[in-house]
Amino acid sequence: MNYWLMKTEPDVYSMDDMLADKNQTTVWEGIRNYQARNFMRDGMKNGDQVLIYHSNAKPPGVIGIAEVVKEAYPDPFQFDEKSNYFDPKSSKDNPRWLAVDVKAVKKLDRLISLTELKEIEALADMRLIQRGNRLSVMPVEKKEFDLIVALV
DNA sequence: GCCAACGTTGGC
DNA sequence: GCCAACGTTGGC
Protein backbone atom coordinates (compact mmCIF):
# COMPACT_ATOMS: atom_id res chain seq x y z
CA MET A 1 0.00 0.00 0.00
CA ASN A 2 1.16 3.51 -0.79
CA TYR A 3 0.59 6.79 1.00
CA TRP A 4 -0.03 10.21 -0.52
CA LEU A 5 -0.79 13.80 0.25
CA MET A 6 -3.22 15.80 -1.86
CA LYS A 7 -3.85 19.51 -1.59
CA THR A 8 -7.14 21.28 -1.88
CA GLU A 9 -8.20 24.83 -1.24
CA PRO A 10 -10.97 24.69 1.36
CA ASP A 11 -12.67 27.74 -0.16
CA VAL A 12 -13.10 25.65 -3.29
CA TYR A 13 -13.42 22.14 -1.90
CA SER A 14 -12.88 21.22 1.74
CA MET A 15 -12.75 18.05 3.81
CA ASP A 16 -16.24 18.89 5.01
CA ASP A 17 -17.40 19.07 1.41
CA MET A 18 -16.03 15.59 0.81
CA LEU A 19 -17.84 14.26 3.88
CA ALA A 20 -21.04 15.86 2.58
CA ASP A 21 -20.71 14.30 -0.87
CA LYS A 22 -22.58 11.19 -1.85
CA ASN A 23 -20.89 8.15 -0.28
CA GLN A 24 -18.27 10.59 0.99
CA THR A 25 -16.66 10.01 -2.40
CA THR A 26 -15.39 12.56 -4.89
CA VAL A 27 -13.74 12.82 -8.27
CA TRP A 28 -10.31 14.33 -7.67
CA GLU A 29 -10.15 16.33 -10.87
CA GLY A 30 -8.36 19.37 -12.17
CA ILE A 31 -4.79 18.14 -11.67
CA ARG A 32 -2.87 19.97 -14.40
CA ASN A 33 0.71 19.24 -13.47
CA TYR A 34 2.63 16.45 -15.15
CA GLN A 35 4.52 15.32 -12.09
CA ALA A 36 1.33 15.09 -10.06
CA ARG A 37 -0.40 13.28 -12.92
CA ASN A 38 2.42 10.77 -13.17
CA PHE A 39 2.14 9.98 -9.47
CA MET A 40 -1.56 9.29 -9.96
CA ARG A 41 -0.99 7.24 -13.08
CA ASP A 42 1.98 5.19 -11.97
CA GLY A 43 1.61 4.96 -8.24
CA MET A 44 -1.96 5.25 -6.98
CA LYS A 45 -3.75 2.02 -6.26
CA ASN A 46 -7.14 1.26 -4.78
CA GLY A 47 -6.90 1.29 -1.01
CA ASP A 48 -3.97 3.71 -0.87
CA GLN A 49 -4.28 6.17 2.00
CA VAL A 50 -4.26 9.91 1.35
CA LEU A 51 -3.64 12.84 3.66
CA ILE A 52 -5.97 15.68 2.73
CA TYR A 53 -4.21 19.04 3.03
CA HIS A 54 -5.90 22.43 3.07
CA SER A 55 -3.81 24.95 1.15
CA ASN A 56 -4.44 28.68 0.92
CA ALA A 57 -6.14 28.31 4.27
CA LYS A 58 -5.77 29.94 7.66
CA PRO A 59 -3.88 28.05 8.78
CA PRO A 60 -2.81 25.61 6.07
CA GLY A 61 -2.39 22.01 7.21
CA VAL A 62 -3.45 18.37 7.18
CA ILE A 63 -7.15 18.04 7.93
CA GLY A 64 -8.18 14.48 7.12
CA ILE A 65 -7.63 11.07 5.61
CA ALA A 66 -9.10 9.63 2.43
CA GLU A 67 -8.69 6.46 0.44
CA VAL A 68 -8.28 5.82 -3.27
CA VAL A 69 -11.38 4.01 -4.54
CA LYS A 70 -10.91 4.39 -8.28
CA GLU A 71 -7.54 4.36 -9.97
CA ALA A 72 -6.46 6.90 -12.59
CA TYR A 73 -8.81 7.52 -15.53
CA PRO A 74 -9.18 10.42 -17.98
CA ASP A 75 -10.27 13.60 -16.22
CA PRO A 76 -13.65 14.38 -17.83
CA PHE A 77 -13.27 18.13 -17.39
CA GLN A 78 -10.42 18.36 -19.90
CA PHE A 79 -13.02 17.76 -22.64
CA ASP A 80 -15.59 20.24 -21.31
CA GLU A 81 -15.23 23.53 -23.13
CA LYS A 82 -17.11 25.33 -20.41
CA SER A 83 -14.83 24.11 -17.65
CA ASN A 84 -11.87 26.04 -16.31
CA TYR A 85 -10.03 22.76 -16.67
CA PHE A 86 -10.75 22.43 -20.39
CA ASP A 87 -7.61 21.61 -22.37
CA PRO A 88 -7.95 22.14 -26.15
CA LYS A 89 -4.74 20.20 -26.71
CA SER A 90 -6.12 17.04 -25.16
CA SER A 91 -8.14 14.48 -27.11
CA LYS A 92 -10.30 11.52 -26.14
CA ASP A 93 -7.99 9.27 -28.13
CA ASN A 94 -5.02 10.49 -26.18
CA PRO A 95 -6.17 12.13 -22.96
CA ARG A 96 -3.58 14.27 -21.30
CA TRP A 97 -4.98 14.57 -17.78
CA LEU A 98 -6.14 12.04 -15.22
CA ALA A 99 -8.41 11.95 -12.22
CA VAL A 100 -8.88 9.46 -9.40
CA ASP A 101 -11.82 8.93 -7.07
CA VAL A 102 -11.23 9.21 -3.35
CA LYS A 103 -13.47 8.41 -0.40
CA ALA A 104 -13.22 10.16 2.94
CA VAL A 105 -11.94 7.94 5.73
CA LYS A 106 -12.19 10.54 8.47
CA LYS A 107 -11.65 14.13 9.36
CA LEU A 108 -8.92 14.55 11.96
CA ASP A 109 -10.00 15.76 15.38
CA ARG A 110 -7.88 18.83 14.79
CA LEU A 111 -5.98 20.39 11.91
CA ILE A 112 -2.25 19.65 11.98
CA SER A 113 -0.84 22.94 10.76
CA LEU A 114 2.04 23.37 8.38
CA THR A 115 3.85 25.26 11.14
CA GLU A 116 3.57 22.25 13.42
CA LEU A 117 4.74 19.87 10.70
CA LYS A 118 7.79 22.04 10.03
CA GLU A 119 8.83 21.80 13.67
CA ILE A 120 9.08 18.01 13.57
CA GLU A 121 12.56 16.87 12.71
CA ALA A 122 11.45 13.45 11.44
CA LEU A 123 9.40 15.21 8.75
CA ALA A 124 12.15 17.51 7.52
CA ASP A 125 12.56 15.50 4.31
CA MET A 126 8.88 15.61 3.34
CA ARG A 127 8.29 17.26 -0.02
CA LEU A 128 5.54 19.29 1.53
CA ILE A 129 8.04 20.97 3.82
CA GLN A 130 10.58 21.73 1.10
CA ARG A 131 10.92 25.31 0.09
CA GLY A 132 9.04 26.31 -3.03
CA ASN A 133 7.12 23.07 -3.26
CA ARG A 134 4.02 23.42 -5.42
CA LEU A 135 3.06 19.82 -6.09
CA SER A 136 -0.59 19.15 -5.38
CA VAL A 137 -0.18 15.37 -5.33
CA MET A 138 2.87 13.86 -3.70
CA PRO A 139 3.97 10.58 -2.14
CA VAL A 140 4.35 10.29 1.62
CA GLU A 141 6.37 7.68 3.50
CA LYS A 142 4.38 5.28 5.68
CA LYS A 143 6.33 6.39 8.74
CA GLU A 144 5.56 10.02 7.94
CA PHE A 145 1.90 9.23 7.43
CA ASP A 146 1.69 7.33 10.71
CA LEU A 147 3.55 10.04 12.58
CA ILE A 148 1.26 12.81 11.31
CA VAL A 149 -1.90 10.89 12.09
CA ALA A 150 -0.60 10.18 15.59
CA LEU A 151 -0.13 13.91 16.28
CA VAL A 152 -3.85 14.46 16.73
C1' DG B 1 -2.02 42.00 -1.11
C1' DC B 2 2.77 40.75 -1.74
C1' DC B 3 6.11 38.14 -3.74
C1' DA B 4 9.32 34.02 -4.17
C1' DA B 5 9.45 29.88 -6.52
C1' DC B 6 8.39 27.30 -10.12
C1' DG B 7 6.23 25.47 -14.61
C1' DT B 8 4.90 26.56 -19.25
C1' DT B 9 4.96 28.99 -23.50
C1' DG B 10 6.73 30.63 -27.59
C1' DG B 11 10.10 33.37 -30.33
C1' DC B 12 14.38 32.80 -32.13
C1' DG C 1 17.43 23.79 -27.64
C1' DC C 2 17.72 28.15 -25.14
C1' DC C 3 15.74 31.34 -22.30
C1' DA C 4 12.87 35.56 -21.38
C1' DA C 5 8.30 36.46 -20.40
C1' DC C 6 4.41 35.22 -18.32
C1' DG C 7 1.00 32.84 -15.31
C1' DT C 8 0.13 30.21 -11.16
C1' DT C 9 0.80 28.50 -6.53
C1' DG C 10 0.58 29.20 -1.93
C1' DG C 11 2.68 30.88 2.47
C1' DC C 12 2.88 34.90 4.93
mmCIF file of C-alpha atoms (C1' of nucleotides) in Angstrom:
data_model
loop_
_atom_site.group_PDB
_atom_site.id
_atom_site.type_symbol
_atom_site.label_atom_id
_atom_site.label_comp_id
_atom_site.label_asym_id
_atom_site.label_seq_id
_atom_site.Cartn_x
_atom_site.Cartn_y
_atom_site.Cartn_z
ATOM 1 C CA MET A 1 0.000 0.000 0.000
ATOM 2 C CA ASN A 2 1.155 3.514 -0.790
ATOM 3 C CA TYR A 3 0.594 6.793 1.002
ATOM 4 C CA TRP A 4 -0.032 10.212 -0.515
ATOM 5 C CA LEU A 5 -0.794 13.797 0.250
ATOM 6 C CA MET A 6 -3.223 15.796 -1.865
ATOM 7 C CA LYS A 7 -3.849 19.512 -1.587
ATOM 8 C CA THR A 8 -7.139 21.280 -1.878
ATOM 9 C CA GLU A 9 -8.198 24.831 -1.237
ATOM 10 C CA PRO A 10 -10.969 24.686 1.357
ATOM 11 C CA ASP A 11 -12.668 27.740 -0.161
ATOM 12 C CA VAL A 12 -13.096 25.649 -3.291
ATOM 13 C CA TYR A 13 -13.420 22.139 -1.903
ATOM 14 C CA SER A 14 -12.882 21.225 1.740
ATOM 15 C CA MET A 15 -12.751 18.050 3.808
ATOM 16 C CA ASP A 16 -16.244 18.889 5.012
ATOM 17 C CA ASP A 17 -17.396 19.071 1.408
ATOM 18 C CA MET A 18 -16.032 15.586 0.814
ATOM 19 C CA LEU A 19 -17.845 14.262 3.876
ATOM 20 C CA ALA A 20 -21.042 15.856 2.578
ATOM 21 C CA ASP A 21 -20.709 14.305 -0.869
ATOM 22 C CA LYS A 22 -22.576 11.185 -1.847
ATOM 23 C CA ASN A 23 -20.887 8.150 -0.275
ATOM 24 C CA GLN A 24 -18.266 10.595 0.992
ATOM 25 C CA THR A 25 -16.661 10.012 -2.397
ATOM 26 C CA THR A 26 -15.395 12.560 -4.887
ATOM 27 C CA VAL A 27 -13.744 12.819 -8.267
ATOM 28 C CA TRP A 28 -10.312 14.325 -7.668
ATOM 29 C CA GLU A 29 -10.150 16.327 -10.868
ATOM 30 C CA GLY A 30 -8.359 19.373 -12.166
ATOM 31 C CA ILE A 31 -4.789 18.144 -11.668
ATOM 32 C CA ARG A 32 -2.872 19.970 -14.398
ATOM 33 C CA ASN A 33 0.708 19.245 -13.474
ATOM 34 C CA TYR A 34 2.631 16.450 -15.152
ATOM 35 C CA GLN A 35 4.517 15.322 -12.087
ATOM 36 C CA ALA A 36 1.331 15.094 -10.063
ATOM 37 C CA ARG A 37 -0.399 13.284 -12.924
ATOM 38 C CA ASN A 38 2.419 10.769 -13.165
ATOM 39 C CA PHE A 39 2.144 9.983 -9.473
ATOM 40 C CA MET A 40 -1.561 9.293 -9.960
ATOM 41 C CA ARG A 41 -0.988 7.245 -13.084
ATOM 42 C CA ASP A 42 1.984 5.189 -11.968
ATOM 43 C CA GLY A 43 1.606 4.962 -8.236
ATOM 44 C CA MET A 44 -1.958 5.246 -6.980
ATOM 45 C CA LYS A 45 -3.750 2.015 -6.259
ATOM 46 C CA ASN A 46 -7.139 1.265 -4.781
ATOM 47 C CA GLY A 47 -6.901 1.293 -1.012
ATOM 48 C CA ASP A 48 -3.970 3.711 -0.874
ATOM 49 C CA GLN A 49 -4.285 6.168 1.997
ATOM 50 C CA VAL A 50 -4.258 9.912 1.351
ATOM 51 C CA LEU A 51 -3.641 12.839 3.662
ATOM 52 C CA ILE A 52 -5.967 15.680 2.731
ATOM 53 C CA TYR A 53 -4.213 19.040 3.027
ATOM 54 C CA HIS A 54 -5.897 22.429 3.065
ATOM 55 C CA SER A 55 -3.811 24.955 1.145
ATOM 56 C CA ASN A 56 -4.440 28.678 0.919
ATOM 57 C CA ALA A 57 -6.138 28.307 4.271
ATOM 58 C CA LYS A 58 -5.773 29.940 7.660
ATOM 59 C CA PRO A 59 -3.875 28.055 8.777
ATOM 60 C CA PRO A 60 -2.805 25.608 6.069
ATOM 61 C CA GLY A 61 -2.386 22.007 7.213
ATOM 62 C CA VAL A 62 -3.453 18.367 7.179
ATOM 63 C CA ILE A 63 -7.150 18.043 7.934
ATOM 64 C CA GLY A 64 -8.176 14.481 7.119
ATOM 65 C CA ILE A 65 -7.627 11.066 5.612
ATOM 66 C CA ALA A 66 -9.095 9.631 2.429
ATOM 67 C CA GLU A 67 -8.692 6.457 0.440
ATOM 68 C CA VAL A 68 -8.279 5.819 -3.270
ATOM 69 C CA VAL A 69 -11.384 4.006 -4.537
ATOM 70 C CA LYS A 70 -10.915 4.389 -8.285
ATOM 71 C CA GLU A 71 -7.544 4.357 -9.970
ATOM 72 C CA ALA A 72 -6.464 6.897 -12.592
ATOM 73 C CA TYR A 73 -8.808 7.519 -15.526
ATOM 74 C CA PRO A 74 -9.184 10.417 -17.976
ATOM 75 C CA ASP A 75 -10.273 13.603 -16.222
ATOM 76 C CA PRO A 76 -13.655 14.383 -17.826
ATOM 77 C CA PHE A 77 -13.272 18.132 -17.394
ATOM 78 C CA GLN A 78 -10.423 18.363 -19.897
ATOM 79 C CA PHE A 79 -13.024 17.759 -22.638
ATOM 80 C CA ASP A 80 -15.589 20.236 -21.315
ATOM 81 C CA GLU A 81 -15.228 23.529 -23.134
ATOM 82 C CA LYS A 82 -17.114 25.332 -20.407
ATOM 83 C CA SER A 83 -14.832 24.114 -17.652
ATOM 84 C CA ASN A 84 -11.875 26.038 -16.310
ATOM 85 C CA TYR A 85 -10.031 22.759 -16.674
ATOM 86 C CA PHE A 86 -10.751 22.432 -20.393
ATOM 87 C CA ASP A 87 -7.611 21.610 -22.374
ATOM 88 C CA PRO A 88 -7.951 22.135 -26.148
ATOM 89 C CA LYS A 89 -4.745 20.201 -26.708
ATOM 90 C CA SER A 90 -6.123 17.040 -25.156
ATOM 91 C CA SER A 91 -8.143 14.479 -27.107
ATOM 92 C CA LYS A 92 -10.299 11.519 -26.141
ATOM 93 C CA ASP A 93 -7.990 9.267 -28.125
ATOM 94 C CA ASN A 94 -5.019 10.485 -26.176
ATOM 95 C CA PRO A 95 -6.171 12.128 -22.961
ATOM 96 C CA ARG A 96 -3.579 14.267 -21.295
ATOM 97 C CA TRP A 97 -4.982 14.569 -17.778
ATOM 98 C CA LEU A 98 -6.137 12.039 -15.218
ATOM 99 C CA ALA A 99 -8.414 11.953 -12.224
ATOM 100 C CA VAL A 100 -8.875 9.455 -9.395
ATOM 101 C CA ASP A 101 -11.819 8.926 -7.068
ATOM 102 C CA VAL A 102 -11.226 9.212 -3.350
ATOM 103 C CA LYS A 103 -13.467 8.409 -0.403
ATOM 104 C CA ALA A 104 -13.220 10.160 2.944
ATOM 105 C CA VAL A 105 -11.942 7.935 5.730
ATOM 106 C CA LYS A 106 -12.189 10.535 8.466
ATOM 107 C CA LYS A 107 -11.648 14.129 9.360
ATOM 108 C CA LEU A 108 -8.923 14.546 11.958
ATOM 109 C CA ASP A 109 -10.005 15.762 15.385
ATOM 110 C CA ARG A 110 -7.879 18.830 14.794
ATOM 111 C CA LEU A 111 -5.981 20.385 11.909
ATOM 112 C CA ILE A 112 -2.254 19.648 11.976
ATOM 113 C CA SER A 113 -0.839 22.943 10.764
ATOM 114 C CA LEU A 114 2.043 23.371 8.382
ATOM 115 C CA THR A 115 3.852 25.262 11.139
ATOM 116 C CA GLU A 116 3.565 22.254 13.423
ATOM 117 C CA LEU A 117 4.743 19.871 10.702
ATOM 118 C CA LYS A 118 7.791 22.041 10.028
ATOM 119 C CA GLU A 119 8.832 21.802 13.666
ATOM 120 C CA ILE A 120 9.081 18.013 13.565
ATOM 121 C CA GLU A 121 12.559 16.865 12.708
ATOM 122 C CA ALA A 122 11.450 13.450 11.440
ATOM 123 C CA LEU A 123 9.405 15.212 8.752
ATOM 124 C CA ALA A 124 12.153 17.508 7.525
ATOM 125 C CA ASP A 125 12.563 15.500 4.308
ATOM 126 C CA MET A 126 8.877 15.611 3.335
ATOM 127 C CA ARG A 127 8.292 17.258 -0.017
ATOM 128 C CA LEU A 128 5.535 19.293 1.530
ATOM 129 C CA ILE A 129 8.043 20.974 3.824
ATOM 130 C CA GLN A 130 10.581 21.732 1.103
ATOM 131 C CA ARG A 131 10.922 25.307 0.086
ATOM 132 C CA GLY A 132 9.040 26.306 -3.035
ATOM 133 C CA ASN A 133 7.116 23.070 -3.261
ATOM 134 C CA ARG A 134 4.020 23.418 -5.416
ATOM 135 C CA LEU A 135 3.057 19.824 -6.085
ATOM 136 C CA SER A 136 -0.591 19.153 -5.375
ATOM 137 C CA VAL A 137 -0.182 15.368 -5.334
ATOM 138 C CA MET A 138 2.868 13.856 -3.699
ATOM 139 C CA PRO A 139 3.971 10.579 -2.142
ATOM 140 C CA VAL A 140 4.355 10.292 1.622
ATOM 141 C CA GLU A 141 6.372 7.677 3.497
ATOM 142 C CA LYS A 142 4.384 5.283 5.681
ATOM 143 C CA LYS A 143 6.328 6.391 8.739
ATOM 144 C CA GLU A 144 5.558 10.016 7.937
ATOM 145 C CA PHE A 145 1.895 9.234 7.427
ATOM 146 C CA ASP A 146 1.695 7.327 10.711
ATOM 147 C CA LEU A 147 3.546 10.043 12.581
ATOM 148 C CA ILE A 148 1.264 12.813 11.312
ATOM 149 C CA VAL A 149 -1.905 10.885 12.089
ATOM 150 C CA ALA A 150 -0.600 10.182 15.593
ATOM 151 C CA LEU A 151 -0.133 13.914 16.285
ATOM 152 C CA VAL A 152 -3.847 14.462 16.733
ATOM 153 C "C1'" DG B 1 -2.019 41.999 -1.111
ATOM 154 C "C1'" DC B 2 2.774 40.747 -1.738
ATOM 155 C "C1'" DC B 3 6.109 38.142 -3.741
ATOM 156 C "C1'" DA B 4 9.321 34.020 -4.170
ATOM 157 C "C1'" DA B 5 9.447 29.880 -6.523
ATOM 158 C "C1'" DC B 6 8.385 27.303 -10.122
ATOM 159 C "C1'" DG B 7 6.232 25.468 -14.610
ATOM 160 C "C1'" DT B 8 4.900 26.556 -19.247
ATOM 161 C "C1'" DT B 9 4.962 28.992 -23.505
ATOM 162 C "C1'" DG B 10 6.727 30.627 -27.591
ATOM 163 C "C1'" DG B 11 10.098 33.366 -30.328
ATOM 164 C "C1'" DC B 12 14.377 32.797 -32.128
ATOM 165 C "C1'" DG C 1 17.426 23.787 -27.638
ATOM 166 C "C1'" DC C 2 17.716 28.154 -25.138
ATOM 167 C "C1'" DC C 3 15.740 31.340 -22.303
ATOM 168 C "C1'" DA C 4 12.865 35.561 -21.383
ATOM 169 C "C1'" DA C 5 8.304 36.465 -20.403
ATOM 170 C "C1'" DC C 6 4.406 35.224 -18.315
ATOM 171 C "C1'" DG C 7 1.002 32.843 -15.308
ATOM 172 C "C1'" DT C 8 0.125 30.213 -11.160
ATOM 173 C "C1'" DT C 9 0.802 28.501 -6.527
ATOM 174 C "C1'" DG C 10 0.581 29.205 -1.930
ATOM 175 C "C1'" DG C 11 2.678 30.883 2.466
ATOM 176 C "C1'" DC C 12 2.875 34.903 4.928
#
